[in-house]
Structure formats: C-alpha cells, structure tokens
Short mmCIF file of C-alpha atoms in Angstrom, two decimals:
data_model
loop_
_atom_site.label_atom_id
_atom_site.label_comp_id
_atom_site.label_asym_id
_atom_site.label_seq_id
_atom_site.Cartn_x
_atom_site.Cartn_y
_atom_site.Cartn_z
CA VAL A 164 -0.28 0.52 -0.02
CA LEU A 165 1.76 3.80 -1.29
CA LYS A 166 0.00 6.56 0.74
CA LEU A 167 1.96 9.39 -0.99
CA ARG A 168 -0.08 11.74 0.55
CA ALA A 169 -2.33 11.89 3.29
CA ALA A 170 -5.83 11.83 2.74
CA PRO A 171 -9.50 11.26 4.88
CA ASN A 172 -9.32 7.82 6.66
CA PRO A 173 -11.86 5.76 3.64
CA TYR A 174 -15.16 3.70 4.37
CA TRP A 175 -14.57 1.73 1.18
CA SER A 176 -16.40 0.07 -0.89
CA THR A 177 -19.05 -0.45 -4.08
CA MET A 178 -19.86 -1.37 -7.29
CA ARG A 179 -20.24 -0.02 -10.37
CA HIS A 180 -23.65 -1.07 -11.34
CA ALA A 181 -24.57 -1.91 -7.90
CA PHE A 182 -22.76 -5.65 -9.18
CA CYS A 183 -20.14 -7.63 -7.93
CA ILE A 184 -18.75 -8.07 -3.79
CA VAL A 185 -21.02 -4.99 -2.43
CA VAL A 186 -24.33 -7.07 -1.29
CA GLY A 187 -22.40 -10.20 0.02
CA ALA A 188 -19.91 -7.31 1.88
CA ALA A 189 -23.27 -6.03 3.38
CA ARG A 190 -24.78 -8.74 4.59
CA ALA A 191 -22.11 -9.83 6.36
CA LEU A 192 -20.83 -6.76 8.25
CA THR A 193 -24.90 -6.97 8.89
CA ARG A 194 -24.78 -10.32 10.05
CA GLY A 195 -21.45 -8.40 12.43
CA GLY A 196 -24.24 -5.69 14.05
CA THR A 197 -21.94 -2.43 12.48
CA ALA A 198 -22.57 0.05 10.28
CA ARG A 199 -18.73 1.49 10.27
CA LEU A 200 -17.35 -0.12 7.22
CA SER A 201 -12.99 -0.23 8.04
CA PRO A 202 -11.11 -1.29 5.14
CA ARG A 203 -10.32 -4.38 7.15
CA THR A 204 -13.68 -4.93 7.71
CA ILE A 205 -14.25 -4.92 4.33
CA ARG A 206 -11.47 -6.37 3.01
CA ALA A 207 -12.83 -9.99 5.30
CA ALA A 208 -15.72 -9.61 4.10
CA ALA A 209 -14.79 -9.94 0.41
CA THR A 210 -13.83 -14.25 0.92
CA ASP A 211 -17.96 -13.91 1.93
CA ALA A 212 -19.23 -17.14 0.72
CA ALA A 213 -22.24 -14.88 -0.71
CA ALA A 214 -19.07 -11.95 -2.20
CA THR A 215 -17.52 -15.47 -3.99
CA THR A 216 -22.07 -15.85 -5.74
CA ALA A 217 -21.55 -12.29 -6.59
CA ALA A 218 -18.32 -12.13 -8.34
CA ALA A 219 -19.41 -15.72 -10.39
CA GLU A 220 -22.24 -13.34 -11.17
CA HIS A 221 -20.87 -10.34 -12.31
CA ALA A 222 -18.01 -12.59 -14.67
CA LYS A 223 -20.91 -14.90 -16.13
CA ARG A 224 -22.67 -11.80 -16.84
CA VAL A 225 -19.31 -9.67 -19.44
CA LYS A 226 -18.81 -13.44 -20.91
CA ALA A 227 -22.37 -13.49 -21.44
CA GLY A 228 -21.94 -10.74 -24.00
CA VAL A 229 -18.40 -12.53 -25.75
CA GLY A 230 -18.74 -11.88 -29.66
CA PRO A 231 -16.88 -14.69 -32.55
CA GLY A 232 -12.93 -14.29 -31.77
CA GLY A 233 -12.73 -11.76 -28.92
CA GLY A 234 -10.28 -9.41 -29.17
CA ALA A 235 -9.91 -5.78 -27.69
CA SER A 236 -11.30 -3.54 -30.94
CA ALA A 237 -8.11 -0.95 -32.28
CA ASP A 238 -10.79 1.21 -33.17
CA ARG A 239 -12.40 3.37 -30.41
CA VAL A 240 -16.00 3.81 -32.23
CA ALA A 241 -16.10 -0.55 -32.52
CA HIS A 242 -14.83 -0.26 -29.00
CA ASN A 243 -17.61 1.45 -27.38
CA VAL A 244 -20.51 -0.42 -29.56
CA ARG A 245 -19.13 -2.95 -27.81
CA GLN A 246 -18.75 -1.95 -24.58
CA SER A 247 -22.72 -0.96 -24.86
CA GLN A 248 -23.64 -3.45 -25.97
CA VAL A 249 -22.29 -5.34 -22.89
CA PHE A 250 -23.89 -2.98 -20.63
CA ASP A 251 -27.59 -2.30 -22.71
CA GLU A 252 -28.45 -6.15 -21.91
CA ALA A 253 -27.35 -6.20 -18.40
CA ALA A 254 -29.07 -2.82 -17.96
CA ALA A 255 -32.54 -4.55 -16.40
CA TYR A 256 -30.24 -6.75 -14.08
CA PHE A 257 -28.73 -4.00 -13.04
CA ALA A 258 -31.78 -1.38 -11.85
CA SER A 259 -33.41 -4.40 -10.09
CA PRO A 260 -33.94 -4.19 -6.12
CA ALA A 261 -32.28 -7.78 -6.70
CA ALA A 262 -28.82 -5.42 -7.71
CA SER A 263 -29.45 -4.09 -4.74
CA PRO A 264 -30.63 -4.56 -1.84
CA PRO A 265 -31.07 -2.43 1.37
CA GLU A 266 -28.42 -3.88 3.09
CA VAL A 267 -26.20 -2.27 0.40
CA GLU A 268 -27.18 1.48 1.14
CA ALA A 269 -24.34 1.85 4.07
CA VAL A 270 -21.95 0.69 1.53
CA LEU A 271 -22.60 2.63 -1.29
CA ASP A 272 -23.23 6.35 1.10
CA ALA A 273 -19.79 5.22 2.20
CA LEU A 274 -17.99 5.32 -1.00
CA ALA A 275 -19.97 8.77 -1.84
CA ALA A 276 -18.61 10.78 1.22
CA ARG A 277 -15.05 9.40 0.29
CA VAL A 278 -15.43 10.88 -2.91
CA CYS A 279 -17.00 14.12 -1.31
CA ALA A 280 -14.54 14.19 1.16
CA PRO A 281 -13.12 17.25 0.31
CA SER A 282 -16.34 19.14 -0.09
CA MET A 283 -16.98 22.53 2.19
CA ALA A 284 -20.04 23.17 3.66
CA ASP A 285 -20.30 26.70 1.60
CA GLY A 286 -18.81 25.63 -1.55
CA ILE A 287 -20.31 23.89 -4.79
CA PHE A 288 -18.88 20.71 -5.20
CA ARG A 289 -18.47 18.65 -8.88
CA ILE A 290 -18.05 15.14 -9.92
CA LEU A 291 -18.02 13.72 -13.26
CA ASP A 292 -19.56 10.26 -12.69
CA VAL A 293 -17.83 7.80 -15.57
CA GLY A 294 -19.07 4.13 -16.05
CA ALA A 295 -22.26 6.24 -13.80
CA GLY A 296 -24.95 3.45 -14.81
CA THR A 297 -28.22 2.83 -13.01
CA GLY A 298 -26.65 5.77 -11.37
CA CYS A 299 -26.58 4.03 -7.74
CA LEU A 300 -23.60 6.45 -7.18
CA SER A 301 -23.97 9.29 -8.93
CA ARG A 302 -27.32 10.16 -6.56
CA ARG A 303 -25.73 10.04 -3.57
CA TYR A 304 -23.71 12.37 -3.65
CA GLY A 305 -26.66 15.20 -2.95
CA ALA A 306 -26.34 14.28 0.53
CA ALA A 307 -22.39 13.28 0.76
CA ALA A 308 -21.18 16.50 -0.02
CA SER A 309 -20.74 19.45 2.52
CA GLY A 310 -22.31 22.23 0.50
CA ARG A 311 -23.73 21.46 -2.49
CA ALA A 312 -22.80 18.70 -4.94
CA VAL A 313 -23.03 19.37 -8.91
CA VAL A 314 -23.48 16.10 -10.28
CA GLN A 315 -22.74 14.47 -14.52
CA GLY A 316 -23.07 10.61 -15.45
CA VAL A 317 -21.72 9.21 -17.85
CA ASP A 318 -22.40 6.30 -19.31
CA LEU A 319 -22.10 4.65 -22.77
CA SER A 320 -25.00 2.15 -22.08
CA GLU A 321 -28.41 3.46 -23.40
CA ASN A 322 -30.12 1.47 -20.66
CA MET A 323 -28.08 2.37 -17.68
CA VAL A 324 -28.75 5.78 -18.71
CA ALA A 325 -32.81 6.14 -19.50
CA ALA A 326 -32.56 3.63 -15.56
CA ALA A 327 -31.01 6.63 -14.13
CA ARG A 328 -32.26 8.81 -15.34
CA GLU A 329 -35.70 7.33 -13.91
CA LYS A 330 -33.85 6.95 -10.98
CA GLY A 331 -34.14 10.99 -11.00
CA GLY A 332 -32.16 12.57 -7.59
CA THR A 333 -31.12 15.89 -6.70
CA GLY A 334 -28.79 17.79 -8.94
CA VAL A 335 -27.45 15.20 -11.10
CA SER A 336 -27.63 14.99 -14.95
CA TYR A 337 -27.27 12.16 -16.81
CA ALA A 338 -25.68 11.82 -20.85
CA CYS A 339 -25.38 8.65 -23.07
CA ALA A 340 -21.47 9.90 -24.10
CA GLU A 341 -17.90 8.56 -23.90
CA VAL A 342 -16.17 10.27 -21.22
CA VAL A 343 -13.14 11.35 -24.31
CA ASP A 344 -15.88 12.43 -25.76
CA PHE A 345 -17.58 13.91 -23.49
CA ALA A 346 -15.16 15.95 -22.18
CA ALA A 347 -14.26 17.26 -25.64
CA ASP A 348 -16.98 19.09 -26.15
CA TYR A 349 -17.21 20.50 -22.22
CA SER A 350 -17.44 23.51 -21.40
CA GLY A 351 -18.46 24.40 -17.87
CA GLU A 352 -16.57 24.59 -14.75
CA PRO A 353 -14.56 22.51 -13.91
CA PHE A 354 -14.64 19.18 -12.00
CA ASP A 355 -13.28 18.14 -8.30
CA ALA A 356 -13.48 15.23 -8.98
CA VAL A 357 -12.92 12.90 -11.95
CA VAL A 358 -14.81 9.58 -10.41
CA PHE A 359 -13.83 5.62 -12.75
CA ASN A 360 -15.77 3.45 -10.59
CA ALA A 361 -15.29 -0.50 -11.45
CA CYS A 362 -15.01 0.78 -15.22
CA PHE A 363 -11.23 1.35 -15.84
CA GLY A 364 -10.43 -2.37 -17.30
CA ASN A 365 -13.39 -1.20 -20.14
CA VAL A 366 -11.86 1.42 -21.55
CA HIS A 367 -10.86 1.57 -24.34
CA SER A 368 -7.51 3.25 -23.70
CA GLN A 369 -6.80 4.25 -20.32
CA SER A 370 -4.62 7.22 -21.00
CA ASP A 371 -7.24 9.15 -23.38
CA VAL A 372 -10.02 8.80 -20.93
CA LEU A 373 -7.07 10.34 -17.56
CA ALA A 374 -5.93 13.29 -21.05
CA ALA A 375 -9.67 14.20 -21.01
CA ALA A 376 -10.34 13.97 -17.14
CA ALA A 377 -7.91 16.09 -16.68
CA SER A 378 -8.33 18.66 -19.10
CA VAL A 379 -11.90 18.32 -17.58
CA LEU A 380 -10.46 18.99 -13.21
CA ARG A 381 -9.62 22.63 -11.76
CA PRO A 382 -6.12 22.27 -10.38
CA GLU A 383 -5.58 20.00 -7.49
CA GLY A 384 -8.96 18.22 -8.31
CA ARG A 385 -8.45 14.50 -7.89
CA ALA A 386 -8.76 11.32 -10.50
CA ILE A 387 -9.94 8.50 -8.68
CA VAL A 388 -10.05 4.87 -9.89
CA THR A 389 -11.23 2.28 -7.77
CA HIS A 390 -12.99 -1.54 -8.32
CA PRO A 391 -14.11 -3.28 -5.00
CA LEU A 392 -12.90 -6.31 -6.36
CA GLY A 393 -9.25 -5.27 -6.82
CA ALA A 394 -6.78 -5.45 -9.75
CA ASP A 395 -6.49 -9.35 -10.14
CA PHE A 396 -10.48 -10.06 -10.27
CA VAL A 397 -10.25 -7.25 -13.04
CA ASP A 398 -7.04 -9.42 -14.88
CA GLU A 399 -8.91 -12.43 -15.08
CA LEU A 400 -11.92 -10.39 -16.12
CA ARG A 401 -9.78 -9.63 -18.98
CA ALA A 402 -8.84 -13.01 -19.71
CA GLN A 403 -12.22 -13.69 -20.07
CA ASP A 404 -13.22 -11.84 -22.93
CA GLU A 405 -10.93 -8.75 -23.63
CA SER A 406 -12.70 -7.18 -25.98
CA VAL A 407 -14.84 -6.58 -23.39
CA VAL A 408 -11.76 -5.67 -20.57
CA PRO A 409 -9.27 -4.79 -22.72
CA ALA A 410 -6.09 -3.87 -19.81
CA GLY A 411 -5.75 -4.70 -15.83
CA LEU A 412 -5.75 -2.22 -13.40
CA PRO A 413 -2.17 0.17 -12.71
CA ARG A 414 -0.40 -1.75 -9.66
CA SER A 415 2.32 0.80 -9.06
CA THR A 416 3.20 4.27 -9.19
CA ASP A 417 5.33 3.65 -12.18
CA GLU A 418 2.76 2.32 -14.21
CA MET A 419 0.48 5.13 -13.29
CA ARG A 420 3.04 8.09 -14.35
CA ALA A 421 2.72 5.89 -17.59
CA LEU A 422 -0.80 6.77 -17.97
CA VAL A 423 -0.50 9.92 -17.49
CA GLY A 424 3.04 11.12 -19.23
CA GLY A 425 2.67 14.58 -20.84
CA VAL A 426 -1.21 15.73 -18.35
CA ALA A 427 -1.00 17.85 -15.82
CA LEU A 428 -2.10 14.48 -13.17
CA GLU A 429 0.29 13.38 -10.33
CA PRO A 430 -0.25 10.39 -8.77
CA ALA A 431 -1.33 10.28 -5.43
CA GLU A 432 -2.15 7.16 -3.45
CA LEU A 433 -1.92 4.10 -4.14
CA ASP A 434 -3.76 0.87 -2.40
CA ASP A 435 -3.70 -1.92 -4.25
CA THR A 436 -6.00 -4.17 -1.89
CA ILE A 437 -9.04 -5.14 -2.10
CA PRO A 438 -10.65 -2.73 -2.77
CA TYR A 439 -8.71 -1.61 -5.14
CA TYR A 440 -7.96 2.30 -5.35
CA SER A 441 -5.58 4.23 -7.56
CA GLU A 442 -5.93 8.84 -7.53
CA TRP A 443 -4.34 11.00 -9.30
CA GLU A 444 -4.04 14.57 -8.63
CA ARG A 445 -3.83 17.75 -11.83
CA SER A 446 -1.26 20.14 -11.50
CA SER A 447 -1.67 24.12 -11.85
#
C-alpha cells in the first residue's frame, strides 16, 4: 500500500452498477452488527460466500456478451459500441432491487462520502461520474457533500442512462456518452473529482480517458479509479474476454505515471488491495 499524501480515512467499497462484492460484503457486515465499514472489515468480507457468488455472477454476465473471436478492438468507436451492447443487455438486472438490496445502502453511502470528503460547507462540489450506470452512486453525492453537489454522470449504455434518469436524484444529470467525447465538448465549470468506479479496465485507452479527466478537472482536483474486487479480479475478467475488459489496473506508481505522460496529473495514492483504489491529482 502506497500513500503519497495524507488523505481522509476512507470507509470503503462499492460497485459499478451495484454488482460484484457489495451485496456479500454488506450482508457480512450486517451479520456482524456494525455500521462502520473499515477497509480491513471490507477486505475480510470479500471472502464471504455470498460475495464469491456475486463475483461469479458478474463474470458470467460479462462473459455472456462474448462475440466470435473476442479481442479488444483497435477502433475506439467499435469498442464503445461493443461496451454499450454488453451493458444494454444487463441494464434491467442492474436497475432491479436484486442488484441493490437495502443492506447495501451503507456501503454505497460510504464511497460517496469518501469522494466528497474535500467538499466545503459553503461551496459547490462538482463530480464527473464515469460509467455511472443506473446512478447508484451519482444520486448519493448530494447527501454526501458538505455543501451542494453538482453531478454529471456519463455512460455508454442508453439503457443504463435511461434507468438512472428514471431513478432521479438531486443535482444529477446524465449523458449517454464516452468520457473522451464528453470532455472534448465540455465548456462548463471544472470538476473537483472525476470518478472511474469499476469501469477503468473497460475503457478503450486508459491514457486517453485520464487525459480527458485532466482536461475537465480544476487544479488539485482528483481523478479516482476504484474497483471493489481488486486488480486481480479485473485481470480475470480480461482473460475471459478482452473485448469487454481490454486492460488491467495500474499496480505501481511507475505504471500510474506511464498512463499520464505529458498530462497534468500526478500519482497521489495507490492501494493495490481489495478494494482497489488509485488517485491522481491535477497539477496547476
């Protein structure tokens, strides 16, 4: 675990469209009778049988989208079409109560609070939520921010975005877009945080999406990558189908720096455990 600078003590764990480990971890915590979700407790819960089942279910859903030949497309547009097709098919499940039962609420609130930790009571905290899915995190930032949160969610799946809009949320808007295209057209106020939760392995080019993040972040804003099941799990998904998960997660500061060469981002934090967390800070 590498800590390059002081950071608020995180209460950790979540998932991209309420999938993977969260349900199992939350149930394990509920059985333990505690509402405090420490990193150690979350990692212990990762071995719970229910979490293992949830992980297998996610892997099955990703693998179900495999087409003839597989493999990651060199064409970004074709790659994004592939992503949208896979997650369009899964949107109904991820929008259902089965994907986010009541016991997961505290876990999702915890991640929202971690992201919003730098927010100020008298200010506006702006978040770009990449791979927002059905909005399970996007719509929580309003309550987590010390002041007011303004959240823009983006996702390649039209069905995911439609479900997110239907679920609503204060101060949240959604766009069906890829983050590189969204950032190129963006002319609004800079963001305080750009969050890639459980989707960083899915993007066509990690360097391109980080450059896009840097272009819309304020100085000292944060580009954050998380995955509740860790980098090894992303590697497993990649081995199953590189057309859906073409890359792993950075596992050293050298790898983090290599992804942002020439971009105004500096590695700030790396925790290559379960859950996985890495963070870059935008230089002025």
